[in-house]
Amino acid sequence: MQVSHQLSNAFMKDLLGGTLSPLLREVKEDDTLLLGLRGAYISVYYRGGQLLKITPGGDGYNVTFDRNYDSTNVLQERLTRYGCPDVLDRGIRSSEDTSQLVDVLSELKRLMDRHTKVQSGLEREFQQVAARVNTRTKSSNSSHYFITDIEHAYGKARYDMLGVRWRRNVEHRDHKCLVPVIFEVKYGLDALEGTSGVLGHLEKTLADLQDETFRRGLRENVIAQFSQLSELGLIKYERGRSKDLFEAVDGHVQIVFLLAEYVPHSIKLAGILDECDRLMASSAEAFEAAGLNVELLFASASLCGYGMHERTMLTTSKVRELVRTWNA
């Protein structure tokens, strides 16, 4: 993995105070939106789906909206009522163009709200809410995990979320304090098994982590995204007046599963946890030789909620204890 998701200085400048600044302002003010940094472009997510894709082109930016969401062909008429029928096609050449785009976002969101893909996409919607709570809300100031990306793609690899663990209460003076984290979300019992289930994802992730180039790219990507999102004001934490950049902890990666809507009386996890332990043990020698500490954890709420804290992260042994308690 290379540093593939860092925006250029020109892109950052346009977001912070130039052509794209009205869009950044809207993302900050609308907590249903999330900005994804893609290196060559940005994605704006809504309810876990891509609302907009903004790509540099010519003397400005091109705008992409998935017209499949407009299944009843009503969008053009609605844009015409706003007085900007070509707002999605002409591109962005000025901040005024961006403001017009922001004005019609409600219509684009309305189409997505009514589309079956979004209505049935509970896993992605859960994923975006988890990212928002741990990154942009008041809760993020006390959690230990920040999400730097969702729907992260690199080559054939796909990750639901990437982020960092930062124990600010004990590491606030240490600039080399961010532990890269690969997150995987599984929503409901049916998502636990199969090639895209817990074990399939864990096996692929462990194989990726044995590649030193991949590990270096993972570390550099999450740090670059953390820094740029902080600069854009899209990560909330008590930094005071500090402008210091943070670095990654050497030789440490976490793999964290978020198992949403697990049914307590189910016995599906028992065999999965045993196999997780086997996969981790089979990779232990390679990771030890590479000087790498890989932790496998399962996110657990603090009583109820989305905030992720170090103390509520569970090992496979702790998950087993919890499942036994539920079935006692």
Short mmCIF file of C-alpha atoms in Angstrom, two decimals:
data_model
loop_
_atom_site.label_atom_id
_atom_site.label_comp_id
_atom_site.label_asym_id
_atom_site.label_seq_id
_atom_site.Cartn_x
_atom_site.Cartn_y
_atom_site.Cartn_z
CA MET A 1 0.00 0.00 0.00
CA GLN A 2 1.36 3.39 -1.03
CA VAL A 3 0.33 6.83 0.22
CA SER A 4 -2.60 6.93 -2.19
CA HIS A 5 -5.23 8.91 -0.29
CA GLN A 6 -3.52 12.19 0.56
CA LEU A 7 -4.88 15.31 -1.15
CA SER A 8 -2.61 17.72 -2.99
CA ASN A 9 -1.80 21.13 -1.51
CA ALA A 10 -3.92 22.79 -4.20
CA PHE A 11 -6.92 20.60 -3.37
CA MET A 12 -6.55 21.36 0.34
CA LYS A 13 -6.27 25.10 -0.39
CA ASP A 14 -9.50 25.05 -2.40
CA LEU A 15 -11.31 23.24 0.39
CA LEU A 16 -10.04 25.48 3.16
CA GLY A 17 -10.66 28.86 1.58
CA GLY A 18 -11.08 28.60 -2.15
CA THR A 19 -13.41 27.20 -4.77
CA LEU A 20 -14.63 24.24 -2.69
CA SER A 21 -14.93 25.99 0.68
CA PRO A 22 -18.78 26.12 0.62
CA LEU A 23 -18.82 22.33 0.35
CA LEU A 24 -16.45 21.88 3.28
CA ARG A 25 -18.58 24.25 5.33
CA GLU A 26 -21.69 22.23 4.49
CA VAL A 27 -20.02 18.96 5.53
CA LYS A 28 -19.03 20.54 8.85
CA GLU A 29 -22.54 21.84 9.49
CA ASP A 30 -24.47 18.77 8.30
CA ASP A 31 -23.67 15.80 10.50
CA THR A 32 -25.29 13.37 8.04
CA LEU A 33 -22.40 14.01 5.64
CA LEU A 34 -18.88 12.59 5.76
CA LEU A 35 -15.89 13.58 3.63
CA GLY A 36 -13.59 10.88 2.28
CA LEU A 37 -10.08 11.77 1.09
CA ARG A 38 -9.17 9.78 -2.00
CA GLY A 39 -5.94 11.41 -3.14
CA ALA A 40 -7.02 12.15 -6.71
CA TYR A 41 -10.54 13.11 -5.63
CA ILE A 42 -12.89 13.47 -2.66
CA SER A 43 -16.09 11.60 -1.88
CA VAL A 44 -19.00 12.99 0.12
CA TYR A 45 -20.92 10.20 1.84
CA TYR A 46 -24.53 10.21 2.99
CA ARG A 47 -26.08 7.32 4.92
CA GLY A 48 -23.06 5.22 3.97
CA GLY A 49 -23.42 5.77 0.23
CA GLN A 50 -21.42 8.09 -2.03
CA LEU A 51 -23.45 11.26 -2.53
CA LEU A 52 -20.86 13.13 -4.59
CA LYS A 53 -17.49 12.54 -6.17
CA ILE A 54 -15.43 15.68 -6.81
CA THR A 55 -12.49 15.29 -9.20
CA PRO A 56 -10.04 17.94 -10.48
CA GLY A 57 -10.55 18.63 -14.17
CA GLY A 58 -9.60 21.45 -16.53
CA ASP A 59 -9.58 24.73 -14.65
CA GLY A 60 -11.81 23.48 -11.83
CA TYR A 61 -13.55 20.33 -10.64
CA ASN A 62 -15.93 17.78 -12.12
CA VAL A 63 -18.96 16.57 -10.16
CA THR A 64 -20.31 13.02 -10.22
CA PHE A 65 -23.66 11.91 -8.80
CA ASP A 66 -24.81 8.33 -9.34
CA ARG A 67 -27.86 8.77 -11.57
CA ASN A 68 -29.02 5.28 -10.67
CA TYR A 69 -30.46 6.85 -7.53
CA ASP A 70 -32.80 8.83 -9.80
CA SER A 71 -34.82 5.72 -10.68
CA THR A 72 -37.98 7.73 -11.45
CA ASN A 73 -36.21 10.38 -13.58
CA VAL A 74 -37.36 13.35 -11.52
CA LEU A 75 -33.98 14.95 -10.79
CA GLN A 76 -33.69 17.12 -13.88
CA GLU A 77 -37.07 18.74 -13.27
CA ARG A 78 -36.15 19.46 -9.66
CA LEU A 79 -32.80 21.00 -10.60
CA THR A 80 -34.59 23.17 -13.13
CA ARG A 81 -36.87 24.47 -10.38
CA TYR A 82 -33.73 25.52 -8.51
CA GLY A 83 -32.63 27.47 -11.58
CA CYS A 84 -29.52 25.36 -12.18
CA PRO A 85 -30.44 22.43 -14.45
CA ASP A 86 -26.79 21.86 -15.42
CA VAL A 87 -25.26 22.13 -11.94
CA LEU A 88 -24.07 18.51 -11.99
CA ASP A 89 -22.79 18.62 -15.56
CA ARG A 90 -21.00 21.93 -15.99
CA GLY A 91 -18.48 21.34 -13.22
CA ILE A 92 -17.17 23.72 -10.59
CA ARG A 93 -15.18 26.77 -11.62
CA SER A 94 -15.91 29.12 -8.72
CA SER A 95 -17.14 29.17 -5.15
CA GLU A 96 -20.51 30.34 -6.53
CA ASP A 97 -20.73 27.10 -8.53
CA THR A 98 -20.03 25.16 -5.35
CA SER A 99 -22.69 27.11 -3.45
CA GLN A 100 -25.24 26.20 -6.13
CA LEU A 101 -24.24 22.55 -5.76
CA VAL A 102 -24.66 22.75 -2.00
CA ASP A 103 -28.13 24.26 -2.50
CA VAL A 104 -29.36 21.16 -4.35
CA LEU A 105 -27.85 18.56 -2.01
CA SER A 106 -31.20 18.15 -0.28
CA GLU A 107 -32.69 16.91 -3.57
CA LEU A 108 -29.87 14.43 -4.07
CA LYS A 109 -30.24 13.19 -0.49
CA ARG A 110 -34.00 12.87 -1.00
CA LEU A 111 -33.44 10.56 -3.96
CA MET A 112 -31.01 8.43 -1.96
CA ASP A 113 -33.42 8.23 0.99
CA ARG A 114 -36.01 6.60 -1.26
CA HIS A 115 -33.71 4.17 -3.03
CA THR A 116 -33.76 0.52 -1.98
CA LYS A 117 -29.95 0.34 -2.05
CA VAL A 118 -29.74 2.90 0.74
CA GLN A 119 -32.79 1.65 2.63
CA SER A 120 -31.32 -1.86 2.80
CA GLY A 121 -27.70 -0.74 3.34
CA LEU A 122 -27.80 -0.79 7.12
CA GLU A 123 -24.18 -1.93 7.48
CA ARG A 124 -22.81 1.08 5.63
CA GLU A 125 -25.12 3.46 7.45
CA PHE A 126 -24.01 2.00 10.80
CA GLN A 127 -20.43 2.38 9.64
CA GLN A 128 -20.83 6.08 8.84
CA VAL A 129 -22.54 6.80 12.17
CA ALA A 130 -19.72 5.01 14.02
CA ALA A 131 -17.20 7.11 12.09
CA ARG A 132 -19.03 10.34 12.90
CA VAL A 133 -19.45 9.63 16.62
CA ASN A 134 -15.77 8.74 17.07
CA THR A 135 -14.43 11.57 14.94
CA ARG A 136 -16.69 14.62 14.83
CA THR A 137 -18.99 14.70 17.88
CA LYS A 138 -18.54 15.65 21.51
CA SER A 139 -18.00 11.95 22.25
CA SER A 140 -14.89 11.93 20.06
CA ASN A 141 -13.14 14.09 22.61
CA SER A 142 -13.18 11.20 25.08
CA SER A 143 -12.97 8.16 22.80
CA HIS A 144 -9.66 6.49 21.96
CA TYR A 145 -10.35 5.79 18.27
CA PHE A 146 -10.56 8.15 15.29
CA ILE A 147 -11.82 7.05 11.88
CA THR A 148 -9.76 8.44 9.01
CA ASP A 149 -11.57 6.72 6.13
CA ILE A 150 -14.55 4.56 5.19
CA GLU A 151 -14.88 2.28 2.19
CA HIS A 152 -11.10 2.36 1.76
CA ALA A 153 -9.88 0.71 -1.43
CA TYR A 154 -6.31 -0.05 -2.40
CA GLY A 155 -5.71 -2.47 -5.25
CA LYS A 156 -7.76 -5.58 -4.50
CA ALA A 157 -7.93 -4.77 -0.81
CA ARG A 158 -11.15 -3.33 0.63
CA TYR A 159 -11.59 -2.10 4.20
CA ASP A 160 -14.77 -0.82 5.79
CA MET A 161 -12.87 1.73 7.83
CA LEU A 162 -9.32 2.79 8.65
CA GLY A 163 -8.31 4.83 11.64
CA VAL A 164 -6.01 5.26 14.59
CA ARG A 165 -6.03 4.53 18.28
CA TRP A 166 -4.90 7.48 20.34
CA ARG A 167 -5.01 7.32 24.12
CA ARG A 168 -4.93 11.06 24.60
CA ASN A 169 -5.32 10.83 28.37
CA VAL A 170 -1.93 9.10 28.67
CA GLU A 171 -0.21 9.99 25.39
CA HIS A 172 -1.00 13.69 25.00
CA ARG A 173 2.65 14.72 25.18
CA ASP A 174 3.92 11.97 22.89
CA HIS A 175 3.77 12.86 19.19
CA LYS A 176 4.54 9.27 18.14
CA CYS A 177 1.32 7.90 19.56
CA LEU A 178 -1.08 6.84 16.79
CA VAL A 179 -1.64 3.11 16.31
CA PRO A 180 -2.99 2.27 12.81
CA VAL A 181 -6.30 0.38 12.97
CA ILE A 182 -8.11 -1.65 10.31
CA PHE A 183 -11.84 -1.86 11.07
CA GLU A 184 -14.36 -4.30 9.68
CA VAL A 185 -18.11 -3.93 10.23
CA LYS A 186 -20.44 -6.94 10.21
CA TYR A 187 -24.14 -6.18 10.47
CA GLY A 188 -26.38 -9.04 11.58
CA LEU A 189 -25.81 -12.76 11.91
CA ASP A 190 -25.77 -13.48 8.18
CA ALA A 191 -22.71 -11.25 7.70
CA LEU A 192 -20.53 -13.26 10.09
CA GLU A 193 -19.88 -16.23 7.82
CA GLY A 194 -18.80 -16.87 4.23
CA THR A 195 -15.92 -15.52 2.16
CA SER A 196 -16.78 -11.96 3.19
CA GLY A 197 -17.38 -12.89 6.81
CA VAL A 198 -15.20 -12.47 9.86
CA LEU A 199 -12.76 -15.25 9.04
CA GLY A 200 -12.44 -14.39 5.35
CA HIS A 201 -11.66 -10.79 6.19
CA LEU A 202 -9.23 -11.69 8.97
CA GLU A 203 -7.33 -14.13 6.77
CA LYS A 204 -6.91 -11.55 3.98
CA THR A 205 -5.90 -8.83 6.41
CA LEU A 206 -3.27 -10.98 8.10
CA ALA A 207 -1.83 -11.85 4.68
CA ASP A 208 -1.70 -8.15 3.73
CA LEU A 209 0.03 -7.26 6.99
CA GLN A 210 2.84 -9.70 6.27
CA ASP A 211 3.82 -7.45 3.34
CA GLU A 212 6.20 -4.75 4.62
CA THR A 213 5.28 -2.40 1.75
CA PHE A 214 1.62 -2.71 2.66
CA ARG A 215 2.34 -1.99 6.34
CA ARG A 216 4.35 1.10 5.51
CA GLY A 217 1.64 2.39 3.18
CA LEU A 218 -1.09 1.71 5.76
CA ARG A 219 0.82 3.65 8.38
CA GLU A 220 1.55 6.58 6.07
CA ASN A 221 -2.00 6.70 4.69
CA VAL A 222 -3.78 6.87 8.05
CA ILE A 223 -1.34 9.47 9.39
CA ALA A 224 -1.69 11.62 6.27
CA GLN A 225 -5.48 11.40 6.43
CA PHE A 226 -5.54 12.10 10.17
CA SER A 227 -3.41 15.21 9.63
CA GLN A 228 -5.43 16.51 6.68
CA LEU A 229 -8.81 15.85 8.32
CA SER A 230 -7.54 17.68 11.41
CA GLU A 231 -6.49 20.62 9.24
CA LEU A 232 -9.92 20.64 7.59
CA GLY A 233 -11.62 20.69 10.98
CA LEU A 234 -13.23 17.28 10.44
CA ILE A 235 -11.63 15.58 13.45
CA LYS A 236 -12.50 16.94 16.86
CA TYR A 237 -10.10 16.69 19.78
CA GLU A 238 -8.59 19.02 22.33
CA ARG A 239 -5.45 20.22 20.60
CA GLY A 240 -5.39 23.73 22.04
CA ARG A 241 -3.17 25.89 19.89
CA SER A 242 -0.87 23.03 18.98
CA LYS A 243 -0.08 22.60 15.29
CA ASP A 244 2.22 19.65 15.88
CA LEU A 245 1.85 16.67 13.58
CA PHE A 246 1.50 13.22 15.06
CA GLU A 247 3.27 10.06 13.95
CA ALA A 248 2.50 6.36 14.05
CA VAL A 249 3.75 3.96 16.68
CA ASP A 250 6.33 1.65 15.13
CA GLY A 251 5.50 -2.03 14.81
CA HIS A 252 1.93 -1.96 16.12
CA VAL A 253 -1.36 -2.52 14.25
CA GLN A 254 -4.85 -3.32 15.49
CA ILE A 255 -7.59 -5.23 13.67
CA VAL A 256 -10.98 -4.31 15.14
CA PHE A 257 -14.32 -5.95 14.32
CA LEU A 258 -17.59 -4.12 14.93
CA LEU A 259 -20.31 -6.78 15.12
CA ALA A 260 -23.59 -4.88 14.96
CA GLU A 261 -26.97 -6.38 15.87
CA TYR A 262 -25.53 -9.66 17.10
CA VAL A 263 -28.27 -11.81 18.64
CA PRO A 264 -27.22 -12.80 22.19
CA HIS A 265 -28.67 -16.32 22.09
CA SER A 266 -26.85 -17.19 18.84
CA ILE A 267 -24.00 -19.71 18.99
CA LYS A 268 -22.42 -18.60 15.69
CA LEU A 269 -19.53 -16.77 17.31
CA ALA A 270 -18.18 -19.76 19.23
CA GLY A 271 -16.60 -21.53 16.25
CA ILE A 272 -15.61 -18.24 14.62
CA LEU A 273 -13.64 -17.16 17.70
CA ASP A 274 -11.77 -20.47 17.82
CA GLU A 275 -10.79 -20.09 14.18
CA CYS A 276 -9.73 -16.46 14.78
CA ASP A 277 -7.31 -17.69 17.44
CA ARG A 278 -5.95 -20.30 15.03
CA LEU A 279 -5.39 -17.74 12.27
CA MET A 280 -3.66 -15.36 14.66
CA ALA A 281 -1.42 -18.16 15.97
CA SER A 282 -0.47 -19.23 12.44
CA SER A 283 0.71 -15.68 11.67
CA ALA A 284 2.48 -15.06 14.97
CA GLU A 285 5.92 -16.28 13.85
CA ALA A 286 5.95 -14.08 10.73
CA PHE A 287 4.86 -11.03 12.71
CA GLU A 288 7.45 -11.68 15.42
CA ALA A 289 10.19 -11.90 12.78
CA ALA A 290 8.99 -8.56 11.36
CA GLY A 291 8.92 -6.95 14.82
CA LEU A 292 5.18 -6.38 14.50
CA ASN A 293 2.57 -6.51 17.25
CA VAL A 294 -0.85 -7.27 15.71
CA GLU A 295 -3.84 -7.16 18.04
CA LEU A 296 -7.22 -8.65 17.21
CA LEU A 297 -10.05 -6.90 19.07
CA PHE A 298 -13.83 -6.67 19.06
CA ALA A 299 -15.48 -3.32 19.71
CA SER A 300 -17.90 -3.18 22.62
CA ALA A 301 -20.02 -0.22 23.69
CA SER A 302 -19.71 1.63 26.98
CA LEU A 303 -23.16 0.49 28.20
CA CYS A 304 -24.76 1.65 24.91
CA GLY A 305 -23.59 3.73 21.99
CA TYR A 306 -21.01 4.01 19.22
CA GLY A 307 -18.02 5.51 21.05
CA MET A 308 -14.95 3.24 21.10
CA HIS A 309 -12.67 3.15 24.12
CA GLU A 310 -9.60 1.08 24.86
CA ARG A 311 -11.16 -0.37 28.01
CA THR A 312 -14.22 -1.63 26.17
CA MET A 313 -12.28 -3.40 23.41
CA LEU A 314 -12.57 -7.17 23.82
CA THR A 315 -10.12 -9.97 23.01
CA THR A 316 -11.47 -13.28 21.72
CA SER A 317 -11.31 -14.62 25.30
CA LYS A 318 -13.38 -11.71 26.61
CA VAL A 319 -15.95 -12.17 23.83
CA ARG A 320 -16.26 -15.84 24.79
CA GLU A 321 -16.90 -14.86 28.41
CA LEU A 322 -19.55 -12.38 27.31
CA VAL A 323 -21.31 -14.94 25.09
CA ARG A 324 -21.29 -17.48 27.93
CA THR A 325 -22.87 -14.90 30.22
CA TRP A 326 -25.62 -14.23 27.68
CA ASN A 327 -26.36 -17.96 27.39
CA ALA A 328 -26.05 -18.88 31.08
#
